[in-house]
JSON list of C-alpha atoms in Angstrom, two decimals:
[
{"chain": "A", "resi": 1, "resn": "UNK", "atom": "CA", "xyz": [-21.75, 97.72, 90.09]},
{"chain": "A", "resi": 2, "resn": "UNK", "atom": "CA", "xyz": [-21.85, 101.28, 89.14]},
{"chain": "A", "resi": 3, "resn": "UNK", "atom": "CA", "xyz": [-21.13, 102.03, 85.53]},
{"chain": "A", "resi": 4, "resn": "UNK", "atom": "CA", "xyz": [-17.57, 103.74, 85.27]},
{"chain": "A", "resi": 5, "resn": "UNK", "atom": "CA", "xyz": [-15.72, 105.50, 82.31]},
{"chain": "A", "resi": 6, "resn": "UNK", "atom": "CA", "xyz": [-14.46, 102.23, 80.96]},
{"chain": "A", "resi": 7, "resn": "UNK", "atom": "CA", "xyz": [-17.97, 100.68, 80.71]},
{"chain": "A", "resi": 8, "resn": "UNK", "atom": "CA", "xyz": [-19.52, 103.62, 78.98]},
{"chain": "A", "resi": 9, "resn": "UNK", "atom": "CA", "xyz": [-16.59, 103.90, 76.67]},
{"chain": "A", "resi": 10, "resn": "UNK", "atom": "CA", "xyz": [-16.93, 100.18, 75.68]},
{"chain": "A", "resi": 11, "resn": "UNK", "atom": "CA", "xyz": [-20.62, 100.87, 74.90]},
{"chain": "A", "resi": 12, "resn": "UNK", "atom": "CA", "xyz": [-19.87, 103.73, 72.77]},
{"chain": "A", "resi": 13, "resn": "UNK", "atom": "CA", "xyz": [-17.12, 101.78, 70.74]},
{"chain": "A", "resi": 14, "resn": "UNK", "atom": "CA", "xyz": [-19.50, 98.78, 70.43]},
{"chain": "A", "resi": 15, "resn": "UNK", "atom": "CA", "xyz": [-22.17, 101.27, 68.99]},
{"chain": "A", "resi": 16, "resn": "UNK", "atom": "CA", "xyz": [-19.45, 102.66, 66.50]},
{"chain": "A", "resi": 17, "resn": "UNK", "atom": "CA", "xyz": [-18.77, 99.09, 65.22]},
{"chain": "A", "resi": 18, "resn": "UNK", "atom": "CA", "xyz": [-22.53, 98.72, 64.75]},
{"chain": "A", "resi": 19, "resn": "UNK", "atom": "CA", "xyz": [-22.35, 101.17, 61.77]},
{"chain": "A", "resi": 20, "resn": "UNK", "atom": "CA", "xyz": [-24.96, 103.56, 63.14]},
{"chain": "A", "resi": 21, "resn": "UNK", "atom": "CA", "xyz": [-27.52, 100.88, 64.05]},
{"chain": "A", "resi": 22, "resn": "UNK", "atom": "CA", "xyz": [-27.28, 101.71, 67.85]},
{"chain": "A", "resi": 23, "resn": "UNK", "atom": "CA", "xyz": [-26.65, 105.61, 67.57]},
{"chain": "A", "resi": 24, "resn": "UNK", "atom": "CA", "xyz": [-29.22, 106.45, 70.22]},
{"chain": "A", "resi": 25, "resn": "UNK", "atom": "CA", "xyz": [-27.79, 104.20, 72.76]},
{"chain": "A", "resi": 26, "resn": "UNK", "atom": "CA", "xyz": [-24.17, 105.16, 71.81]},
{"chain": "A", "resi": 27, "resn": "UNK", "atom": "CA", "xyz": [-25.18, 108.83, 72.29]},
{"chain": "A", "resi": 28, "resn": "UNK", "atom": "CA", "xyz": [-26.75, 108.15, 75.62]},
{"chain": "A", "resi": 29, "resn": "UNK", "atom": "CA", "xyz": [-23.50, 106.27, 76.67]},
{"chain": "A", "resi": 30, "resn": "UNK", "atom": "CA", "xyz": [-21.38, 109.21, 75.33]},
{"chain": "A", "resi": 31, "resn": "UNK", "atom": "CA", "xyz": [-23.30, 111.72, 77.45]},
{"chain": "A", "resi": 32, "resn": "UNK", "atom": "CA", "xyz": [-22.65, 109.73, 80.57]},
{"chain": "A", "resi": 33, "resn": "UNK", "atom": "CA", "xyz": [-19.04, 109.46, 79.50]},
{"chain": "A", "resi": 34, "resn": "UNK", "atom": "CA", "xyz": [-18.71, 113.20, 79.02]},
{"chain": "A", "resi": 35, "resn": "UNK", "atom": "CA", "xyz": [-20.36, 113.97, 82.41]},
{"chain": "A", "resi": 36, "resn": "UNK", "atom": "CA", "xyz": [-17.72, 111.77, 84.05]},
{"chain": "A", "resi": 37, "resn": "UNK", "atom": "CA", "xyz": [-14.87, 112.88, 82.03]},
{"chain": "A", "resi": 38, "resn": "UNK", "atom": "CA", "xyz": [-15.63, 116.26, 80.38]},
{"chain": "A", "resi": 39, "resn": "UNK", "atom": "CA", "xyz": [-11.99, 117.11, 79.71]},
{"chain": "A", "resi": 40, "resn": "UNK", "atom": "CA", "xyz": [-10.96, 113.90, 77.97]},
{"chain": "A", "resi": 41, "resn": "UNK", "atom": "CA", "xyz": [-10.49, 114.36, 74.06]},
{"chain": "A", "resi": 42, "resn": "UNK", "atom": "CA", "xyz": [-10.98, 110.79, 73.51]},
{"chain": "A", "resi": 43, "resn": "UNK", "atom": "CA", "xyz": [-14.59, 110.90, 74.64]},
{"chain": "A", "resi": 44, "resn": "UNK", "atom": "CA", "xyz": [-15.41, 113.63, 72.10]},
{"chain": "A", "resi": 45, "resn": "UNK", "atom": "CA", "xyz": [-13.66, 111.75, 69.24]},
{"chain": "A", "resi": 46, "resn": "UNK", "atom": "CA", "xyz": [-15.58, 108.60, 69.99]},
{"chain": "A", "resi": 47, "resn": "UNK", "atom": "CA", "xyz": [-18.91, 110.53, 69.83]},
{"chain": "A", "resi": 48, "resn": "UNK", "atom": "CA", "xyz": [-17.77, 112.12, 66.70]},
{"chain": "A", "resi": 49, "resn": "UNK", "atom": "CA", "xyz": [-16.79, 108.64, 65.26]},
{"chain": "A", "resi": 50, "resn": "UNK", "atom": "CA", "xyz": [-20.09, 107.30, 66.35]},
{"chain": "A", "resi": 51, "resn": "UNK", "atom": "CA", "xyz": [-22.00, 109.85, 64.32]},
{"chain": "A", "resi": 52, "resn": "UNK", "atom": "CA", "xyz": [-19.70, 109.36, 61.34]},
{"chain": "A", "resi": 53, "resn": "UNK", "atom": "CA", "xyz": [-20.54, 105.60, 61.48]},
{"chain": "A", "resi": 54, "resn": "UNK", "atom": "CA", "xyz": [-24.09, 106.53, 60.92]},
{"chain": "A", "resi": 55, "resn": "UNK", "atom": "CA", "xyz": [-23.41, 109.14, 58.15]},
{"chain": "A", "resi": 56, "resn": "UNK", "atom": "CA", "xyz": [-24.71, 112.05, 60.54]},
{"chain": "A", "resi": 57, "resn": "UNK", "atom": "CA", "xyz": [-22.25, 114.48, 59.47]},
{"chain": "A", "resi": 58, "resn": "UNK", "atom": "CA", "xyz": [-24.04, 117.55, 60.96]},
{"chain": "A", "resi": 59, "resn": "UNK", "atom": "CA", "xyz": [-23.74, 115.78, 64.37]},
{"chain": "A", "resi": 60, "resn": "UNK", "atom": "CA", "xyz": [-20.12, 115.10, 63.60]},
{"chain": "A", "resi": 61, "resn": "UNK", "atom": "CA", "xyz": [-19.53, 118.82, 63.32]},
{"chain": "A", "resi": 62, "resn": "UNK", "atom": "CA", "xyz": [-21.28, 119.57, 66.33]},
{"chain": "A", "resi": 63, "resn": "UNK", "atom": "CA", "xyz": [-19.11, 116.93, 68.26]},
{"chain": "A", "resi": 64, "resn": "UNK", "atom": "CA", "xyz": [-15.98, 118.43, 67.02]},
{"chain": "A", "resi": 65, "resn": "UNK", "atom": "CA", "xyz": [-17.19, 121.93, 67.80]},
{"chain": "A", "resi": 66, "resn": "UNK", "atom": "CA", "xyz": [-17.82, 120.73, 71.47]},
{"chain": "A", "resi": 67, "resn": "UNK", "atom": "CA", "xyz": [-14.24, 119.35, 71.59]},
{"chain": "A", "resi": 68, "resn": "UNK", "atom": "CA", "xyz": [-12.98, 122.95, 70.60]},
{"chain": "A", "resi": 69, "resn": "UNK", "atom": "CA", "xyz": [-15.41, 124.76, 72.89]},
{"chain": "A", "resi": 70, "resn": "UNK", "atom": "CA", "xyz": [-13.98, 122.90, 75.90]},
{"chain": "A", "resi": 71, "resn": "UNK", "atom": "CA", "xyz": [-10.50, 123.61, 74.90]},
{"chain": "A", "resi": 72, "resn": "UNK", "atom": "CA", "xyz": [-9.51, 120.02, 74.69]},
{"chain": "A", "resi": 73, "resn": "UNK", "atom": "CA", "xyz": [-6.80, 119.16, 72.19]},
{"chain": "A", "resi": 74, "resn": "UNK", "atom": "CA", "xyz": [-7.03, 115.98, 70.44]},
{"chain": "A", "resi": 75, "resn": "UNK", "atom": "CA", "xyz": [-3.88, 113.91, 70.24]},
{"chain": "A", "resi": 76, "resn": "UNK", "atom": "CA", "xyz": [-2.56, 113.52, 66.84]},
{"chain": "A", "resi": 77, "resn": "UNK", "atom": "CA", "xyz": [-2.22, 109.94, 65.55]},
{"chain": "A", "resi": 78, "resn": "UNK", "atom": "CA", "xyz": [1.15, 108.94, 64.64]},
{"chain": "A", "resi": 79, "resn": "UNK", "atom": "CA", "xyz": [3.10, 105.52, 63.98]},
{"chain": "A", "resi": 80, "resn": "UNK", "atom": "CA", "xyz": [6.70, 104.65, 64.46]},
{"chain": "A", "resi": 81, "resn": "UNK", "atom": "CA", "xyz": [9.18, 101.93, 63.89]},
{"chain": "A", "resi": 82, "resn": "UNK", "atom": "CA", "xyz": [12.74, 101.57, 65.41]},
{"chain": "A", "resi": 83, "resn": "UNK", "atom": "CA", "xyz": [15.43, 100.62, 62.71]},
{"chain": "A", "resi": 84, "resn": "UNK", "atom": "CA", "xyz": [19.26, 100.38, 63.09]},
{"chain": "A", "resi": 85, "resn": "UNK", "atom": "CA", "xyz": [19.63, 104.01, 61.85]},
{"chain": "A", "resi": 86, "resn": "UNK", "atom": "CA", "xyz": [17.08, 105.39, 64.35]},
{"chain": "A", "resi": 87, "resn": "UNK", "atom": "CA", "xyz": [13.48, 105.83, 65.07]},
{"chain": "A", "resi": 88, "resn": "UNK", "atom": "CA", "xyz": [11.13, 106.64, 61.84]},
{"chain": "A", "resi": 89, "resn": "UNK", "atom": "CA", "xyz": [7.79, 108.51, 62.70]},
{"chain": "A", "resi": 90, "resn": "UNK", "atom": "CA", "xyz": [4.86, 108.93, 60.31]},
{"chain": "A", "resi": 91, "resn": "UNK", "atom": "CA", "xyz": [1.50, 110.64, 60.37]},
{"chain": "A", "resi": 92, "resn": "UNK", "atom": "CA", "xyz": [-1.38, 110.20, 58.03]},
{"chain": "A", "resi": 93, "resn": "UNK", "atom": "CA", "xyz": [-0.63, 111.48, 54.62]},
{"chain": "A", "resi": 94, "resn": "UNK", "atom": "CA", "xyz": [2.89, 112.23, 55.69]},
{"chain": "A", "resi": 95, "resn": "UNK", "atom": "CA", "xyz": [5.19, 113.40, 52.81]},
{"chain": "A", "resi": 96, "resn": "UNK", "atom": "CA", "xyz": [8.13, 114.62, 55.04]},
{"chain": "A", "resi": 97, "resn": "UNK", "atom": "CA", "xyz": [10.16, 111.38, 55.00]},
{"chain": "A", "resi": 98, "resn": "UNK", "atom": "CA", "xyz": [13.34, 111.33, 52.90]},
{"chain": "A", "resi": 99, "resn": "UNK", "atom": "CA", "xyz": [12.02, 108.03, 51.32]},
{"chain": "A", "resi": 100, "resn": "UNK", "atom": "CA", "xyz": [8.61, 109.47, 50.71]},
{"chain": "A", "resi": 101, "resn": "UNK", "atom": "CA", "xyz": [8.58, 108.77, 46.95]},
{"chain": "A", "resi": 102, "resn": "UNK", "atom": "CA", "xyz": [9.70, 105.09, 47.43]},
{"chain": "A", "resi": 103, "resn": "UNK", "atom": "CA", "xyz": [7.30, 104.58, 50.33]},
{"chain": "A", "resi": 104, "resn": "UNK", "atom": "CA", "xyz": [4.27, 105.74, 48.35]},
{"chain": "A", "resi": 105, "resn": "UNK", "atom": "CA", "xyz": [5.29, 103.59, 45.39]},
{"chain": "A", "resi": 106, "resn": "UNK", "atom": "CA", "xyz": [5.49, 100.55, 47.82]},
{"chain": "A", "resi": 107, "resn": "UNK", "atom": "CA", "xyz": [2.06, 101.33, 49.05]},
{"chain": "A", "resi": 108, "resn": "UNK", "atom": "CA", "xyz": [0.54, 101.33, 45.60]},
{"chain": "A", "resi": 109, "resn": "UNK", "atom": "CA", "xyz": [2.26, 98.05, 44.90]},
{"chain": "A", "resi": 110, "resn": "UNK", "atom": "CA", "xyz": [0.94, 96.43, 48.08]},
{"chain": "A", "resi": 111, "resn": "UNK", "atom": "CA", "xyz": [-2.63, 98.05, 47.44]},
{"chain": "A", "resi": 112, "resn": "UNK", "atom": "CA", "xyz": [-2.79, 96.31, 44.07]},
{"chain": "A", "resi": 113, "resn": "UNK", "atom": "CA", "xyz": [-1.57, 92.88, 45.32]},
{"chain": "A", "resi": 114, "resn": "UNK", "atom": "CA", "xyz": [-4.02, 93.17, 48.32]},
{"chain": "A", "resi": 115, "resn": "UNK", "atom": "CA", "xyz": [-7.00, 93.97, 45.95]},
{"chain": "A", "resi": 116, "resn": "UNK", "atom": "CA", "xyz": [-5.85, 90.87, 43.79]},
{"chain": "A", "resi": 117, "resn": "UNK", "atom": "CA", "xyz": [-6.13, 88.79, 46.89]},
{"chain": "A", "resi": 118, "resn": "UNK", "atom": "CA", "xyz": [-9.68, 89.94, 47.79]},
{"chain": "A", "resi": 119, "resn": "UNK", "atom": "CA", "xyz": [-9.12, 93.09, 49.99]},
{"chain": "A", "resi": 120, "resn": "UNK", "atom": "CA", "xyz": [-11.86, 95.70, 49.89]},
{"chain": "A", "resi": 121, "resn": "UNK", "atom": "CA", "xyz": [-11.24, 99.02, 51.75]},
{"chain": "A", "resi": 122, "resn": "UNK", "atom": "CA", "xyz": [-13.37, 99.44, 54.83]},
{"chain": "A", "resi": 123, "resn": "UNK", "atom": "CA", "xyz": [-14.58, 103.03, 53.91]},
{"chain": "A", "resi": 124, "resn": "UNK", "atom": "CA", "xyz": [-16.77, 103.33, 57.05]},
{"chain": "A", "resi": 125, "resn": "UNK", "atom": "CA", "xyz": [-13.41, 103.96, 58.82]},
{"chain": "A", "resi": 126, "resn": "UNK", "atom": "CA", "xyz": [-12.69, 107.17, 56.82]},
{"chain": "A", "resi": 127, "resn": "UNK", "atom": "CA", "xyz": [-14.56, 109.43, 59.10]},
{"chain": "A", "resi": 128, "resn": "UNK", "atom": "CA", "xyz": [-15.28, 112.36, 56.68]},
{"chain": "A", "resi": 129, "resn": "UNK", "atom": "CA", "xyz": [-17.87, 113.17, 54.27]},
{"chain": "A", "resi": 130, "resn": "UNK", "atom": "CA", "xyz": [-16.26, 112.32, 51.18]},
{"chain": "A", "resi": 131, "resn": "UNK", "atom": "CA", "xyz": [-16.78, 110.42, 47.90]},
{"chain": "A", "resi": 132, "resn": "UNK", "atom": "CA", "xyz": [-15.79, 106.69, 48.00]},
{"chain": "A", "resi": 133, "resn": "UNK", "atom": "CA", "xyz": [-12.70, 107.13, 45.91]},
{"chain": "A", "resi": 134, "resn": "UNK", "atom": "CA", "xyz": [-11.50, 109.93, 48.30]},
{"chain": "A", "resi": 135, "resn": "UNK", "atom": "CA", "xyz": [-12.23, 107.83, 51.41]},
{"chain": "A", "resi": 136, "resn": "UNK", "atom": "CA", "xyz": [-10.11, 105.03, 49.96]},
{"chain": "A", "resi": 137, "resn": "UNK", "atom": "CA", "xyz": [-7.35, 107.54, 49.28]},
{"chain": "A", "resi": 138, "resn": "UNK", "atom": "CA", "xyz": [-7.41, 108.81, 52.82]},
{"chain": "A", "resi": 139, "resn": "UNK", "atom": "CA", "xyz": [-7.42, 105.16, 54.24]},
{"chain": "A", "resi": 140, "resn": "UNK", "atom": "CA", "xyz": [-4.50, 104.08, 52.06]},
{"chain": "A", "resi": 141, "resn": "UNK", "atom": "CA", "xyz": [-2.28, 106.66, 53.62]},
{"chain": "A", "resi": 142, "resn": "UNK", "atom": "CA", "xyz": [-2.74, 106.16, 57.27]},
{"chain": "A", "resi": 143, "resn": "UNK", "atom": "CA", "xyz": [0.44, 106.38, 59.37]},
{"chain": "A", "resi": 144, "resn": "UNK", "atom": "CA", "xyz": [0.54, 102.66, 60.27]},
{"chain": "A", "resi": 145, "resn": "UNK", "atom": "CA", "xyz": [0.37, 101.80, 56.23]},
{"chain": "A", "resi": 146, "resn": "UNK", "atom": "CA", "xyz": [3.16, 104.16, 55.60]},
{"chain": "A", "resi": 147, "resn": "UNK", "atom": "CA", "xyz": [5.24, 102.51, 58.43]},
{"chain": "A", "resi": 148, "resn": "UNK", "atom": "CA", "xyz": [4.87, 99.03, 57.08]},
{"chain": "A", "resi": 149, "resn": "UNK", "atom": "CA", "xyz": [5.66, 100.37, 53.46]},
{"chain": "A", "resi": 150, "resn": "UNK", "atom": "CA", "xyz": [8.86, 101.94, 54.73]},
{"chain": "A", "resi": 151, "resn": "UNK", "atom": "CA", "xyz": [10.03, 98.81, 56.49]},
{"chain": "A", "resi": 152, "resn": "UNK", "atom": "CA", "xyz": [9.41, 96.75, 53.45]},
{"chain": "A", "resi": 153, "resn": "UNK", "atom": "CA", "xyz": [11.86, 98.76, 51.48]},
{"chain": "A", "resi": 154, "resn": "UNK", "atom": "CA", "xyz": [14.54, 97.11, 53.40]},
{"chain": "A", "resi": 155, "resn": "UNK", "atom": "CA", "xyz": [15.63, 93.54, 52.85]},
{"chain": "A", "resi": 156, "resn": "UNK", "atom": "CA", "xyz": [14.88, 91.40, 55.93]},
{"chain": "A", "resi": 157, "resn": "UNK", "atom": "CA", "xyz": [12.97, 88.28, 56.99]},
{"chain": "A", "resi": 158, "resn": "UNK", "atom": "CA", "xyz": [12.54, 89.67, 60.73]},
{"chain": "A", "resi": 159, "resn": "UNK", "atom": "CA", "xyz": [9.08, 90.58, 62.03]},
{"chain": "A", "resi": 160, "resn": "UNK", "atom": "CA", "xyz": [7.91, 94.07, 61.39]},
{"chain": "A", "resi": 161, "resn": "UNK", "atom": "CA", "xyz": [7.21, 95.92, 64.65]},
{"chain": "A", "resi": 162, "resn": "UNK", "atom": "CA", "xyz": [5.10, 98.93, 64.57]},
{"chain": "A", "resi": 163, "resn": "UNK", "atom": "CA", "xyz": [4.06, 101.29, 67.34]},
{"chain": "A", "resi": 164, "resn": "UNK", "atom": "CA", "xyz": [0.98, 103.61, 67.29]},
{"chain": "A", "resi": 165, "resn": "UNK", "atom": "CA", "xyz": [-0.23, 106.14, 69.98]},
{"chain": "A", "resi": 166, "resn": "UNK", "atom": "CA", "xyz": [-3.80, 105.65, 69.05]},
{"chain": "A", "resi": 167, "resn": "UNK", "atom": "CA", "xyz": [-5.98, 102.70, 68.24]},
{"chain": "A", "resi": 168, "resn": "UNK", "atom": "CA", "xyz": [-5.30, 101.07, 64.84]},
{"chain": "A", "resi": 169, "resn": "UNK", "atom": "CA", "xyz": [-8.17, 101.62, 62.55]},
{"chain": "A", "resi": 170, "resn": "UNK", "atom": "CA", "xyz": [-10.30, 98.73, 61.38]},
{"chain": "A", "resi": 171, "resn": "UNK", "atom": "CA", "xyz": [-9.28, 99.03, 57.70]},
{"chain": "A", "resi": 172, "resn": "UNK", "atom": "CA", "xyz": [-5.56, 99.07, 58.71]},
{"chain": "A", "resi": 173, "resn": "UNK", "atom": "CA", "xyz": [-6.30, 95.91, 60.76]},
{"chain": "A", "resi": 174, "resn": "UNK", "atom": "CA", "xyz": [-7.78, 94.37, 57.75]},
{"chain": "A", "resi": 175, "resn": "UNK", "atom": "CA", "xyz": [-4.93, 95.39, 55.32]},
{"chain": "A", "resi": 176, "resn": "UNK", "atom": "CA", "xyz": [-2.28, 94.05, 57.61]},
{"chain": "A", "resi": 177, "resn": "UNK", "atom": "CA", "xyz": [-3.79, 90.61, 57.53]},
{"chain": "A", "resi": 178, "resn": "UNK", "atom": "CA", "xyz": [-3.42, 90.65, 53.74]},
{"chain": "A", "resi": 179, "resn": "UNK", "atom": "CA", "xyz": [0.10, 92.26, 53.89]},
{"chain": "A", "resi": 180, "resn": "UNK", "atom": "CA", "xyz": [1.29, 89.60, 56.16]},
{"chain": "A", "resi": 181, "resn": "UNK", "atom": "CA", "xyz": [0.37, 86.86, 53.87]},
{"chain": "A", "resi": 182, "resn": "UNK", "atom": "CA", "xyz": [1.52, 88.81, 50.73]},
{"chain": "A", "resi": 183, "resn": "UNK", "atom": "CA", "xyz": [5.09, 89.28, 51.90]},
{"chain": "A", "resi": 184, "resn": "UNK", "atom": "CA", "xyz": [5.44, 86.26, 54.11]},
{"chain": "A", "resi": 185, "resn": "UNK", "atom": "CA", "xyz": [6.22, 88.34, 56.98]},
{"chain": "A", "resi": 186, "resn": "UNK", "atom": "CA", "xyz": [5.00, 88.56, 60.71]},
{"chain": "A", "resi": 187, "resn": "UNK", "atom": "CA", "xyz": [3.76, 92.11, 61.44]},
{"chain": "A", "resi": 188, "resn": "UNK", "atom": "CA", "xyz": [3.38, 93.02, 65.20]},
{"chain": "A", "resi": 189, "resn": "UNK", "atom": "CA", "xyz": [1.39, 96.30, 65.96]},
{"chain": "A", "resi": 190, "resn": "UNK", "atom": "CA", "xyz": [1.15, 97.81, 69.38]},
{"chain": "A", "resi": 191, "resn": "UNK", "atom": "CA", "xyz": [-1.61, 100.25, 69.45]},
{"chain": "A", "resi": 192, "resn": "UNK", "atom": "CA", "xyz": [-3.20, 102.10, 72.51]},
{"chain": "A", "resi": 193, "resn": "UNK", "atom": "CA", "xyz": [-5.20, 99.04, 73.26]},
{"chain": "A", "resi": 194, "resn": "UNK", "atom": "CA", "xyz": [-3.28, 95.80, 72.73]},
{"chain": "A", "resi": 195, "resn": "UNK", "atom": "CA", "xyz": [-0.64, 93.87, 70.62]},
{"chain": "A", "resi": 196, "resn": "UNK", "atom": "CA", "xyz": [-1.88, 92.60, 67.22]},
{"chain": "A", "resi": 197, "resn": "UNK", "atom": "CA", "xyz": [0.27, 89.56, 65.80]},
{"chain": "A", "resi": 198, "resn": "UNK", "atom": "CA", "xyz": [-0.47, 89.18, 62.05]},
{"chain": "A", "resi": 199, "resn": "UNK", "atom": "CA", "xyz": [0.84, 85.98, 60.36]},
{"chain": "A", "resi": 200, "resn": "UNK", "atom": "CA", "xyz": [-0.31, 84.29, 57.14]},
{"chain": "A", "resi": 201, "resn": "UNK", "atom": "CA", "xyz": [-3.32, 86.51, 56.85]},
{"chain": "A", "resi": 202, "resn": "UNK", "atom": "CA", "xyz": [-4.49, 86.22, 60.41]},
{"chain": "A", "resi": 203, "resn": "UNK", "atom": "CA", "xyz": [-4.26, 88.24, 63.65]},
{"chain": "A", "resi": 204, "resn": "UNK", "atom": "CA", "xyz": [-3.78, 87.00, 67.32]},
{"chain": "A", "resi": 205, "resn": "UNK", "atom": "CA", "xyz": [-6.91, 88.96, 68.27]},
{"chain": "A", "resi": 206, "resn": "UNK", "atom": "CA", "xyz": [-8.97, 86.78, 66.16]},
{"chain": "A", "resi": 207, "resn": "UNK", "atom": "CA", "xyz": [-10.28, 89.85, 64.34]},
{"chain": "A", "resi": 208, "resn": "UNK", "atom": "CA", "xyz": [-11.80, 91.00, 67.64]},
{"chain": "A", "resi": 209, "resn": "UNK", "atom": "CA", "xyz": [-9.85, 94.29, 66.87]}
]
């Protein structure tokens, strides 16, 4: 079978998850991917993430420059929830929501309870050259975490349903497992790849992510 876009993209993603151990293989796969789809922003983002996973920040900058050079715009990540009063949309670090103060207070409460339960932030998913503390701060304000904190401000025992236009990051995936157990609620996340059903600390994907 002749390798196609899906196959090369799968190799790049697998190399990203290897935390820089297979950067050369991932780079070769990314080159094939860019040759097949030079105008797809996702491919440049994957290459950038690959270098970031190995701490190669100069190469990250080059990958992002290539993205700009071909005039391809990266889709902004966002998460949203449908409530009785309408659809609420969040982006990373969002402070435009009317309930922002309460949302961030709930996030802080959840973060402390998660740490008490054994949660450790997966800082390799903060794809920026920052100090560890700053990476943790970036991760804690991802759009899907803001969405789940917002829903938890309201009294209900129904499953929490969150939609995201991009793939949920590994740290948020880990965090949602802890949150589902802490609050005793099922959390359903639909990202660009699949449905994730979190209940009692476990995900239906078996942490394949």
